[in-house]
Amino acid sequence: MQRFDGDLTRQEGLPEASIERAIELLRTGRLHRYQTGEHESEAAALEREFAAWQGSPYCIACTSGGYALFLSLLAFGLEPGEPVLTNAYTLAPVPGSIAHAGGRAVLVECDDDTVIDLADLERKITQSGARVLMLSHMRGHLVDMGLLQDLLDAHGVALIEDCAHTMGASWNGTRSGNFGLAACFSTQTYKHINSGEGGLLITRDKTLAARATVASGSYMLYERHGSGPQAEDFADAKFEMPNCSGRLDELRAAILRPQLADLDAQVMRWGERYRALEAVLRRGNALRLRERPPQEQFVGSSLQFRVPRASAAQCETLVSVARARGVELKWFGAPQPHGYTSRHSSWRYVDSQSLPATERVLSTLFDIRIPLTISAADCELIGEIILASVSEATS
Ligand SMILES: *Cc1c(COP(=O)(O)O)cnc(C)c1O
């Protein structure tokens, strides 16, 4: 029987440039972004470079992707108890950030391709009167962004994008993250650039940028922030925004900058691996993979498939048969939250909501990570193992 002996949770080491810069910084002890005197801080340089790479005017670096989501809602001016639309199919940092910002998550169904269901979104915009959608591009899948924008514009709803899985992706040539008022990225180890933990908030709105900067812990040092709005744009923010320190430190900013420079090349490498795995899985009649829309340029750092006719018991068998052959699959239909799978019913801080379409899709949805430490040939082997495991589990 074929077996995969690699490790789907192992990341590549960091570039030498990151390591050298980290050691230099440790020798100086200058790890706080506002402490660097006349030099541009690493954090400010990262913000400037990431904003330029994205093509967005402002970037605020912070301690995690989830913190960036929370910060964006705070800076948006969310009122206590205000509704926030978001995907029912997402991971816990998203509803978590809404809860921490004092909002009330209104969960929107996904369609068979796992992207947000625009008909359900329109219904819930009308029912809830929400001013904002926090849209998770879950597992790197983009909904038709043109149709989405038309819908949000028609109802005057602001968009905050959760780009934890779409750093480097685009729709019709526009980078994911540039469609709305603000967007949030994660630099946690399992995302597309790795500082262990970290977050990046981007926005076109200078007031939101100023409010987020002060809230994230600039104190009155915002003029030393480096890459932010003009001093006069902080006139109200400096008095209005409660501090909740979540600044990015110099060490993490320093190790991220060389990785950002490599990101486009890494996206190509993910694409090769994704396509190799996808080509094998498409041979399986029992599996359903999304046809990736031609407008979508995605980052293939993970792959999802459904086995629509499988029972819950067969899904459980599939996970264990694949695991015995060295392939760790995540099943989003598991009754108990496990690993990074998370279902709305396990978020007890969110009002209980009826989401039959999402539950049906998640009940047979599987996910596999594609780290860059594995090769395209490994991906073919993994694909063969998945096909054999599906046959065995469903026969
Ligand atoms: C990872 C992730 C985040 C942010 O996570 P942090 O661990 O807080 O950086 C947000 N949304 C999704 C969908 C994620 O997977």
CSV table of C-alpha atoms and ligand atoms in Angstrom, one decimal, residues 63-67 69 90-91 93-94 136 138-139 162 164-165 185-188 191 197-199, ligand 1:
chain,number,residue,atom,x,y,z
A,63,THR,CA,0.5,41.2,16.6
A,64,SER,CA,-1.9,38.8,14.8
A,65,GLY,CA,-4.4,38.5,12.0
A,66,GLY,CA,-7.2,38.2,14.5
A,67,TYR,CA,-6.0,41.4,16.2
A,69,LEU,CA,-9.6,42.1,12.3
A,90,THR,CA,-14.8,30.5,8.4
A,91,LEU,CA,-12.4,30.0,11.2
A,93,PRO,CA,-10.6,34.3,14.6
A,94,VAL,CA,-13.3,36.0,12.5
A,136,SER,CA,-13.5,35.7,4.9
A,138,MET,CA,-11.9,31.1,3.3
A,139,ARG,CA,-9.1,28.7,2.2
A,162,ASP,CA,-10.1,38.7,5.8
A,164,ALA,CA,-5.6,35.3,5.9
A,165,HIS,CA,-5.6,32.8,3.0
A,185,PHE,CA,-3.7,39.6,6.7
A,186,SER,CA,-2.0,37.1,9.0
A,187,THR,CA,1.8,36.3,9.2
A,188,GLN,CA,1.2,33.4,11.5
A,191,LYS,CA,0.0,31.5,6.3
A,197,GLU,CA,2.5,35.4,14.8
A,198,GLY,CA,1.7,38.8,13.2
A,199,GLY,CA,-0.9,40.8,11.4
B,1,LIG,C1,-5.3,32.4,10.5
B,1,LIG,C2,-6.6,33.1,10.2
B,1,LIG,C3,-6.9,34.3,10.7
B,1,LIG,C4,-5.9,35.1,11.6
B,1,LIG,O1,-5.3,34.3,12.5
B,1,LIG,P1,-4.2,34.7,13.5
B,1,LIG,O2,-3.8,33.4,14.1
B,1,LIG,O3,-4.9,35.6,14.5
B,1,LIG,O4,-3.1,35.5,12.8
B,1,LIG,C5,-8.0,34.9,10.3
B,1,LIG,N1,-8.9,34.3,9.5
B,1,LIG,C6,-8.7,33.1,9.0
B,1,LIG,C7,-9.7,32.5,8.1
B,1,LIG,C8,-7.5,32.4,9.4
B,1,LIG,O5,-7.3,31.2,8.9
